[in-house]
XYZ file of C-alpha atoms in Angstrom:
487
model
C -84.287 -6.752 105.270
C -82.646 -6.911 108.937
C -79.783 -5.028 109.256
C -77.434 -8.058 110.188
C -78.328 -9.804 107.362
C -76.167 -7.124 105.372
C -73.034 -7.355 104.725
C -71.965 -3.329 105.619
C -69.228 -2.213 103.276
C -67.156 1.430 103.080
C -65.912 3.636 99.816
C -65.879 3.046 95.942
C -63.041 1.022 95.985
C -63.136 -2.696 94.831
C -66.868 -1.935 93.691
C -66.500 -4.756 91.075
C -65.622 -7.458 93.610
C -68.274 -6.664 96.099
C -70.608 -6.874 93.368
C -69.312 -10.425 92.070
C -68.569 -11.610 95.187
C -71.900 -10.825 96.795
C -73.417 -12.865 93.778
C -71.176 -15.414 94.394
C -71.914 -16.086 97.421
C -75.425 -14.637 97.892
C -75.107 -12.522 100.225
C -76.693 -8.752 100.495
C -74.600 -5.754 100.468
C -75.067 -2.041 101.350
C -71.843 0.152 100.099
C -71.880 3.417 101.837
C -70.013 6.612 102.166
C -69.255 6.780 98.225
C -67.286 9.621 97.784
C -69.406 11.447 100.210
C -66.483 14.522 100.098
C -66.489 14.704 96.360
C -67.837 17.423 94.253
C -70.013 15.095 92.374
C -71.150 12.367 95.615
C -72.262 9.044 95.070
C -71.253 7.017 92.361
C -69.821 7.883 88.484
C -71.197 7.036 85.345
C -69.185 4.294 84.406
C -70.398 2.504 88.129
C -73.901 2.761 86.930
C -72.993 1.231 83.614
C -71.347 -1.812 85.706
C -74.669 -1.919 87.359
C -76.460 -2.408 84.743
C -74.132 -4.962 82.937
C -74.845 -6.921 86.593
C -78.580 -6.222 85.763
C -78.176 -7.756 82.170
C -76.645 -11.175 83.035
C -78.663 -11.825 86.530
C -82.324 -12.476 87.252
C -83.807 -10.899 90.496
C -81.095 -8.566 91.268
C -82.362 -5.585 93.348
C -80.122 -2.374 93.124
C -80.968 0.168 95.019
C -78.649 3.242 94.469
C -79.623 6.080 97.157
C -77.582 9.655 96.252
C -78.857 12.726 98.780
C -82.071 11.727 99.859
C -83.355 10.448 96.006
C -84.276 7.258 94.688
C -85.485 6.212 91.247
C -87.646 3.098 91.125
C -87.201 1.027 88.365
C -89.962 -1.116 86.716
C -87.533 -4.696 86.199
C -86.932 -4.308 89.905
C -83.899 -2.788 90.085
C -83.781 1.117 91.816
C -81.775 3.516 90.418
C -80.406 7.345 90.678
C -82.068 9.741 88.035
C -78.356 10.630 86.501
C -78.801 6.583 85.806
C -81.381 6.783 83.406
C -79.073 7.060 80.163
C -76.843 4.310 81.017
C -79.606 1.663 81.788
C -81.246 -0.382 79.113
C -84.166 0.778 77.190
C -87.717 0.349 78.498
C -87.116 1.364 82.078
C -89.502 3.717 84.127
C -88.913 5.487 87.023
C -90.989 6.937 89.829
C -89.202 9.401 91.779
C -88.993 8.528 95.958
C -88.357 10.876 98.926
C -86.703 10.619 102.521
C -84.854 7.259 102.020
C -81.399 8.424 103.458
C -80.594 11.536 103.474
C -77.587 13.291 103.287
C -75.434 9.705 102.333
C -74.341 8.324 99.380
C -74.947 4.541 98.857
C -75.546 1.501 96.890
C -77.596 -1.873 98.026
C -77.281 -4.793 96.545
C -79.319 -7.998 96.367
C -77.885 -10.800 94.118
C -79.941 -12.822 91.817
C -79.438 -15.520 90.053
C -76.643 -15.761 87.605
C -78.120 -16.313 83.723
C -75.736 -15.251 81.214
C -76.497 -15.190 77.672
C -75.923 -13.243 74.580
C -75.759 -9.390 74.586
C -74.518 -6.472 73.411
C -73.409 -3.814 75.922
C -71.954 0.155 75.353
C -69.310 0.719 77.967
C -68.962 4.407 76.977
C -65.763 6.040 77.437
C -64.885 7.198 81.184
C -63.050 3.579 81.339
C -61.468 0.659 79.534
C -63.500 -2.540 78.497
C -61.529 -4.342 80.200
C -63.259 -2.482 83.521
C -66.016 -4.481 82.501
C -64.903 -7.538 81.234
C -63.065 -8.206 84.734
C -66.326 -8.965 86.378
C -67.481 -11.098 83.446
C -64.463 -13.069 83.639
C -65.356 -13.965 87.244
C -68.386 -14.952 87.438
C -68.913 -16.630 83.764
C -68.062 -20.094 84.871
C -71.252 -20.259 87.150
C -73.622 -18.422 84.584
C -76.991 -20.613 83.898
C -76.839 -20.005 80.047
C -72.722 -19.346 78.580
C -71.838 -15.719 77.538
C -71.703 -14.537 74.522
C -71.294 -10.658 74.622
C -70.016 -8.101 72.797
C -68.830 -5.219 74.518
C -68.333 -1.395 72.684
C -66.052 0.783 73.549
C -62.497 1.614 74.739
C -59.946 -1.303 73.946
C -56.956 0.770 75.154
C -56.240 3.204 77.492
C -53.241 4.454 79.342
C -52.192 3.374 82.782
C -55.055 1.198 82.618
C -55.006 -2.781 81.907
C -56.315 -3.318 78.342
C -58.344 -5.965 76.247
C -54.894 -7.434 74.854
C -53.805 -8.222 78.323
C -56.969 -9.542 79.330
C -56.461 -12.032 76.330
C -52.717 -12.814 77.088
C -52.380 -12.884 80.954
C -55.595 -13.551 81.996
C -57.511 -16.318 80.263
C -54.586 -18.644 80.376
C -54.874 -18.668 84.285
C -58.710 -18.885 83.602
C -57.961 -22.065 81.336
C -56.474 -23.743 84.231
C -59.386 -23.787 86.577
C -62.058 -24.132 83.892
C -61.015 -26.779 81.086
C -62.133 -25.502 77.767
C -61.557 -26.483 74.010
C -62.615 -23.591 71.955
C -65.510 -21.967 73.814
C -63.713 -19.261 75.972
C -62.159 -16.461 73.283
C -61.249 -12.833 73.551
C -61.899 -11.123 69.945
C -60.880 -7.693 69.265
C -62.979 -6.532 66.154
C -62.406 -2.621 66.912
C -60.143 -0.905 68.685
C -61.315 2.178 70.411
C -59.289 4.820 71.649
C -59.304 8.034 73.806
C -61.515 10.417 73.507
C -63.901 8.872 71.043
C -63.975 5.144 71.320
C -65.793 2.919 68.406
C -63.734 -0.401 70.124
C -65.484 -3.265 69.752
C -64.691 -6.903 71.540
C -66.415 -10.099 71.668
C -66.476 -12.485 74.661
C -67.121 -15.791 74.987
C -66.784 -18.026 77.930
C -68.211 -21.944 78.448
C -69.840 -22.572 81.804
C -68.415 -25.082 84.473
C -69.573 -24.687 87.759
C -67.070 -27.039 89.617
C -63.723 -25.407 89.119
C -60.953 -27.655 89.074
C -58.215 -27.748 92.093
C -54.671 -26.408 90.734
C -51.156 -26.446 91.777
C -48.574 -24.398 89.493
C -45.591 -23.681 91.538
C -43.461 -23.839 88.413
C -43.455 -20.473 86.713
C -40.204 -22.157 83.947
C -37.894 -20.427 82.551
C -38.173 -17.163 79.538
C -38.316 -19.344 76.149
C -39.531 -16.273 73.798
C -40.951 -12.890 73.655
C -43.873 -12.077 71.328
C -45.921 -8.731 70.781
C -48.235 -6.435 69.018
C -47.103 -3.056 67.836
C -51.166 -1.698 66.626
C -51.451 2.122 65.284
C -54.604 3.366 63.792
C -55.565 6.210 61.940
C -51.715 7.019 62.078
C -48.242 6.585 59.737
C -47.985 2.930 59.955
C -44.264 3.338 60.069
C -44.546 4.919 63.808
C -45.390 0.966 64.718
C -42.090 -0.026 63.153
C -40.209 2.665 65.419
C -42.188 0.969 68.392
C -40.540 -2.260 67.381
C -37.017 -0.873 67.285
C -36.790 0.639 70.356
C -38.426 -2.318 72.477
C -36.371 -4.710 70.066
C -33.265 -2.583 71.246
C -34.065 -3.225 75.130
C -34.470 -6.798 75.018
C -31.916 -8.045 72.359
C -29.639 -8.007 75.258
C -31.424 -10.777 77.272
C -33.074 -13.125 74.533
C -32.991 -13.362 70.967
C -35.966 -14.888 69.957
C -38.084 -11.653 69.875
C -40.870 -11.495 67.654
C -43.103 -7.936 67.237
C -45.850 -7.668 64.903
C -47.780 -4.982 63.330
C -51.543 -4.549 64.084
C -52.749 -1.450 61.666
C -56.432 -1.038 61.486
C -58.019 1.281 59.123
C -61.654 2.101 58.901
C -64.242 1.000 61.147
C -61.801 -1.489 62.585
C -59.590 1.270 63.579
C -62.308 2.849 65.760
C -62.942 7.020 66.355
C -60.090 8.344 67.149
C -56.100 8.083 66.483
C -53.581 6.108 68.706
C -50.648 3.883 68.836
C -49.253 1.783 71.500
C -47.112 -2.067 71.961
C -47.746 -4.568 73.774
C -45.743 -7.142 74.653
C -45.683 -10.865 76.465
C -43.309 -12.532 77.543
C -44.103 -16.765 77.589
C -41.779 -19.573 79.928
C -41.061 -23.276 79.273
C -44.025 -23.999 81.647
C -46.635 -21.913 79.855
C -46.576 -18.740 82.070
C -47.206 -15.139 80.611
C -46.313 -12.281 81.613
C -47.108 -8.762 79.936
C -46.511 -4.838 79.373
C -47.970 -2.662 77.283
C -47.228 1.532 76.487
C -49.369 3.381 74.536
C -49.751 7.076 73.045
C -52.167 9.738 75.432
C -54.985 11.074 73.986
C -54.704 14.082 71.216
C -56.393 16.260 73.750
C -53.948 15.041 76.905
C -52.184 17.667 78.558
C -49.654 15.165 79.316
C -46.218 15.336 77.648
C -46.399 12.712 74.470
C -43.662 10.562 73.831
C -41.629 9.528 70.656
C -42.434 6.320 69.252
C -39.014 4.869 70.073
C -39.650 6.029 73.672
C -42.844 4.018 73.954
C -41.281 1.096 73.083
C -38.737 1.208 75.052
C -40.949 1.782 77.843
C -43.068 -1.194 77.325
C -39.771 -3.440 77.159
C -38.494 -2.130 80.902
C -42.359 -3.209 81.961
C -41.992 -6.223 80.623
C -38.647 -6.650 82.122
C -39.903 -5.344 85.302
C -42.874 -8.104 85.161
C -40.373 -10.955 84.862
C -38.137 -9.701 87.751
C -41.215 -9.836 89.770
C -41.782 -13.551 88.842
C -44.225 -16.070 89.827
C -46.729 -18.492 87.778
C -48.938 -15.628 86.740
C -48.747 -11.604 85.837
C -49.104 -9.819 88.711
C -52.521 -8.301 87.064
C -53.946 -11.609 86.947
C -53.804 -12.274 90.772
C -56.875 -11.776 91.912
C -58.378 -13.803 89.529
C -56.456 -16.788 90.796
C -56.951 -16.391 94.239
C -60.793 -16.344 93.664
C -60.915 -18.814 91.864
C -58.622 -21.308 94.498
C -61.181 -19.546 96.923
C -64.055 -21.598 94.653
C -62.248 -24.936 93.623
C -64.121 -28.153 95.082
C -62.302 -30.144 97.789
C -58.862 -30.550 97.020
C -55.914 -28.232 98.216
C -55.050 -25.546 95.606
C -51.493 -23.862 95.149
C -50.199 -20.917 93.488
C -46.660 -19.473 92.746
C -47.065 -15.796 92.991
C -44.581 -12.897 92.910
C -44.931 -10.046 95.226
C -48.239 -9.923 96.003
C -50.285 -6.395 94.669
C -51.480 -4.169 96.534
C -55.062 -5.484 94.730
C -54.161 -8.749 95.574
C -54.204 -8.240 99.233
C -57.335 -6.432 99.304
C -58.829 -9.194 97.526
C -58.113 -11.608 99.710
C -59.139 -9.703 102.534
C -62.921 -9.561 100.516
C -62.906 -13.332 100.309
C -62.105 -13.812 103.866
C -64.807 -11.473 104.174
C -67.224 -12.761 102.141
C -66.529 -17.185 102.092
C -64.588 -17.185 105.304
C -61.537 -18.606 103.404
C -58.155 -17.791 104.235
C -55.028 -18.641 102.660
C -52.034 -20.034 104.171
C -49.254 -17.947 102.677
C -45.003 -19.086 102.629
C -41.790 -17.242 101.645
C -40.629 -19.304 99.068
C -37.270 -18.277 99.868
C -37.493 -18.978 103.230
C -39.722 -22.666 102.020
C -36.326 -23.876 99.665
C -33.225 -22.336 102.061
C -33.109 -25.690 103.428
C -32.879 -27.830 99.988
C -31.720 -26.027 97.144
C -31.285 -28.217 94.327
C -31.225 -26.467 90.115
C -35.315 -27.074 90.410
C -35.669 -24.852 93.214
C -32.972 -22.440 92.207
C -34.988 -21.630 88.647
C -37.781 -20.885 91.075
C -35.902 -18.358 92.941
C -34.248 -16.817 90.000
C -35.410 -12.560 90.337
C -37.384 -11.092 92.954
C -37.140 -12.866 96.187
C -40.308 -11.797 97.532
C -41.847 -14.849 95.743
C -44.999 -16.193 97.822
C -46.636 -19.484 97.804
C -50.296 -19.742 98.411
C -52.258 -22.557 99.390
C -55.910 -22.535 99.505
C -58.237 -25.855 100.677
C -62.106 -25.643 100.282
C -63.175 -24.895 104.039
C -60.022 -23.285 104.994
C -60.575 -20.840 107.226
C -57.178 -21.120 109.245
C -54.021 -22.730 108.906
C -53.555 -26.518 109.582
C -50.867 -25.456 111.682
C -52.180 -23.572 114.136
C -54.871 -26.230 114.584
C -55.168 -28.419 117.760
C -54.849 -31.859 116.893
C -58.261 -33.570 115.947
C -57.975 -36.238 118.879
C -57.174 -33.056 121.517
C -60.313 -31.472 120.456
C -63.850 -31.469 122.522
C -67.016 -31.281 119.324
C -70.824 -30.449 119.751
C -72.606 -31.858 117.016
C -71.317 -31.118 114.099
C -73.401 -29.046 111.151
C -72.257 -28.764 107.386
C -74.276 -25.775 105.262
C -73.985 -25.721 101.728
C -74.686 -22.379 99.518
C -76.531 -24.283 96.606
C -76.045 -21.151 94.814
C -73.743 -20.419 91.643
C -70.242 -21.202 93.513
C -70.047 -23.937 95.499
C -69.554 -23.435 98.877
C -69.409 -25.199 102.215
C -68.563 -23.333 105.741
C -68.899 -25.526 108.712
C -71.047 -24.426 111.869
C -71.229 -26.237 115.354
C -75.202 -25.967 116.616
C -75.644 -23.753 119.598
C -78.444 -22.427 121.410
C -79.372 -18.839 120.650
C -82.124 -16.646 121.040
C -82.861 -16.379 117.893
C -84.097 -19.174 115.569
C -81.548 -20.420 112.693
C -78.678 -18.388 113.629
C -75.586 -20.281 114.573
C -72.171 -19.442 116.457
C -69.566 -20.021 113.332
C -66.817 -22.462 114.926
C -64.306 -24.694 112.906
C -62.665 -27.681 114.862
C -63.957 -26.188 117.643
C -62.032 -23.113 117.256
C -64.786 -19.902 116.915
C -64.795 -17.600 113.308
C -64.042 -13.658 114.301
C -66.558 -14.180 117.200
C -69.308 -13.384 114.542
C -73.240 -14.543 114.126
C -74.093 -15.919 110.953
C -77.862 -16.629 109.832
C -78.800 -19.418 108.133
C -80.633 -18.067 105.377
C -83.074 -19.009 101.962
C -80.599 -21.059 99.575
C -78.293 -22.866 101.764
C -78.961 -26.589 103.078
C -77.944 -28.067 106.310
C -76.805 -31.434 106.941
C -75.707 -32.458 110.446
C -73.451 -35.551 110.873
C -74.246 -38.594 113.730
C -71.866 -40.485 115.481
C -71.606 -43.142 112.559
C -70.995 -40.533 109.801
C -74.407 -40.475 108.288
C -75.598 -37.817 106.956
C -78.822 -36.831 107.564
C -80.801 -33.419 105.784
């Protein structure tokens, strides 16, 4: 493997989305430098676990996780750390390897191909299921078989997104790319909580590998406000205290506020004891927004708040959520930006409200990793000219509303684009990933010193003054004079 061919990445954040995006768009990755400073170097338990949830639904993926000069072998292929041997699947077998790096900690990927399936995974308890049902989420539209998995675990943690906002926020922007009747569901059958889990969620997604182009720049207005008050192994009139103090925060904005009770005894009710609310908030145009609060662990050394408390905390969230604005929640950003990032042909727009901090990083990594780039407008500044009652819904809370547009080959604005008749072409070459996500980055040929390696140039304008190799899985087509295509 030449050392160009890698893609060269730094640190253990956004360790999902190199991983999906490096399957997405087949290209190698090494991560490097993974907590080198720490205590414990290299990567955590739960990161292994990811790894091998990437192992489970791929074919052919080589991981090769390097931690102070050892490596672990592994007979499917994959090469792995000796503290990875618990958290891998049964049946693996390692020979133990000397001098491959020493003194670094480090990860290399090479993607497979994407097979899906039915399984059933342990997630253990260092994070949330929902840590692991991001990446899922992702890439389950271009999976060869659908996915069926059930996932064990933690369905609720604090601070951390949970499975009920996965359901609420996130699969309704999924539904928009990826039509669907009644294959893609989110089913809680346990919920696990802090320290001991016993959670338990079932996932099911249908497979589409064109997504479909969308443009939602009408986030509505708030119709209703619906939620979950859940407590297990607990009083079951702590949930109703939730209800009154969220019920007492939003009463002043809109009355049709609707809380439910969610008590699980049992198996259903996991390990361990908890209680939390969560709450959504839905428009006229079908847009959700969410906030949740939720007890800390027995063992927590953090102060624990009155159930009244909680729920008034989860109302000024959810509040907070709807001041920011925009057709989506702002956790479920990322996953519509990818997603316009793999839509076929046609221009894709998105509503957001101020963009997250994960957001931003996330479109840097597809920029990285497709060349795509999105063309991003102040809505304010986009509707100061006309402002008619339409446009003034739109505007209603946070003003730091941004509009995103996204077209399949993107990779800079139209308006900073020569015009087409202006411009001076060499032959023009089209390559096509015919991988899991489709996706096309135009090349102009140009005579190198090395063979199949290309200077990247769109409308005759040069990408980041970069090198990119043609390599195994992408087809090239150039274009003649009379617009035939030839392969």
């Amino acid at each position: 493997m030449q050392e160009s061919e890698i893609i060269i990445l730094e640190g253990s954040n956004f360790f999902r989305q190199y991983l999906v995006y490096s399957i997405l768009s087949g290209r190698r990755i090494s991560i490097r430098n993974i907590r080198p400073y720490d205590d414990s170097p290299g990567i955590k338990d739960f990161e292994y676990k990811l790894l091998s949830l990437i192992d489970l639904i791929t074919n052919g993926s080589e991981i090769d996780i390097n931690k102070t000069g050892n490596q672990y072998i592994g007979h499917q292929g994959s090469q792995v750390s000796q503290e990875a041997c618990l958290a891998l699947p049964v049946g693996f077998h390692f020979v133990k390897c000397y001098n491959c790096y020493a003194n670094c900690t480090q990860v290399d990927f090479s993607p497979g191909t994407l097979q899906g399936g039915s399984f059933e995974f342990q997630c253990g308890v260092e994070r949330c299921i929902s840590y692991f049902l991001e990446p899922l989420i992702f890439l389950a539209p271009f999976c060869k078989i659908a996915i069926n998995g059930n996932l064990k675990g933690l369905t609720n943690v604090p601070d951390e997104l949970s499975v009920d906002a996965i359901n609420s926020t996130w699969l309704p922007v999924f539904s928009r790319f990826v039509p669907t009747d009644d294959d893609l569901y989110l089913k809680i059958n346990a919920r696990g909580f802090l320290p001991d889990a016993g959670g338990s969620v079932t996932f099911c997604s249908p497979i589409k590998k064109n997504l479909r182009p969308v443009q939602f720049v009408k986030p509505g207005k708030i119709c209703k406000i619906r939620g979950l008050a859940y407590v297990c192994k607990v009083s079951p009139s702590i949930a109703s205290r939730m209800i009154e103090g969220a019920k007492k925060m939003l009463h002043g904005y809109i009355s049709d506020v609707y809380i439910t009770i969610d008590q699980r005894k049992g198996p259903q009710g996991g390990l361990s004891p908890g209680f939390g609310i969560f709450i959504t908030a839905s428009t006229t145009e079908g847009v959700s927004y969410s906030a949740e609060a939720m007890s800390n662990p027995k063992d927590s050394q953090k102060i624990q708040l009155i159930p009244e408390e909680i729920g008034a905390e989860a109302a000024k969230r959810l509040l907070n959520e709807i001041y920011k604005g925009g057709c989506t929640d702002s956790s479920a950003q990322a996953l519509a930006t990818t997603f316009m990032t793999l839509c076929d042909k046609d221009v894709s727009k998105f509503l957001f409200g101020p963009l997250s901090f994960y957001c931003v990083h996330t479109m840097r990594n597809l920029r990285l990793f497709f060349n795509h780039t999105f063309k991003l407008d102040e809505l304010w500044k986009l509707e100061k000219k006309e402002f008619d009652e339409e446009k003034k819904s739109r505007c209603t809370g946070s003003e730091d509303k941004c509009l995103l547009t996204c077209k399949e080959g993107n990779l800079q604005d139209s308006e900073d684009c020569l015009e087409e008749e202006n411009l001076l072409h060499s032959l023009p070459c089209q390559i096509e990933f015919t991988g899991p996500a489709p996706v096309s980055v135009y090349f102009n040929k140009e005579n190198l010193h090395h063979e199949n390696v290309r200077a990247a140039s769109f409308r005759g304008h040069m990408l980041l003054n970069k090198l990119v190799k043609v390599s195994e899985g992408y087809e090239i087509y150039t274009v003649s004079e009379s617009n035939a295509e030839t392969k």
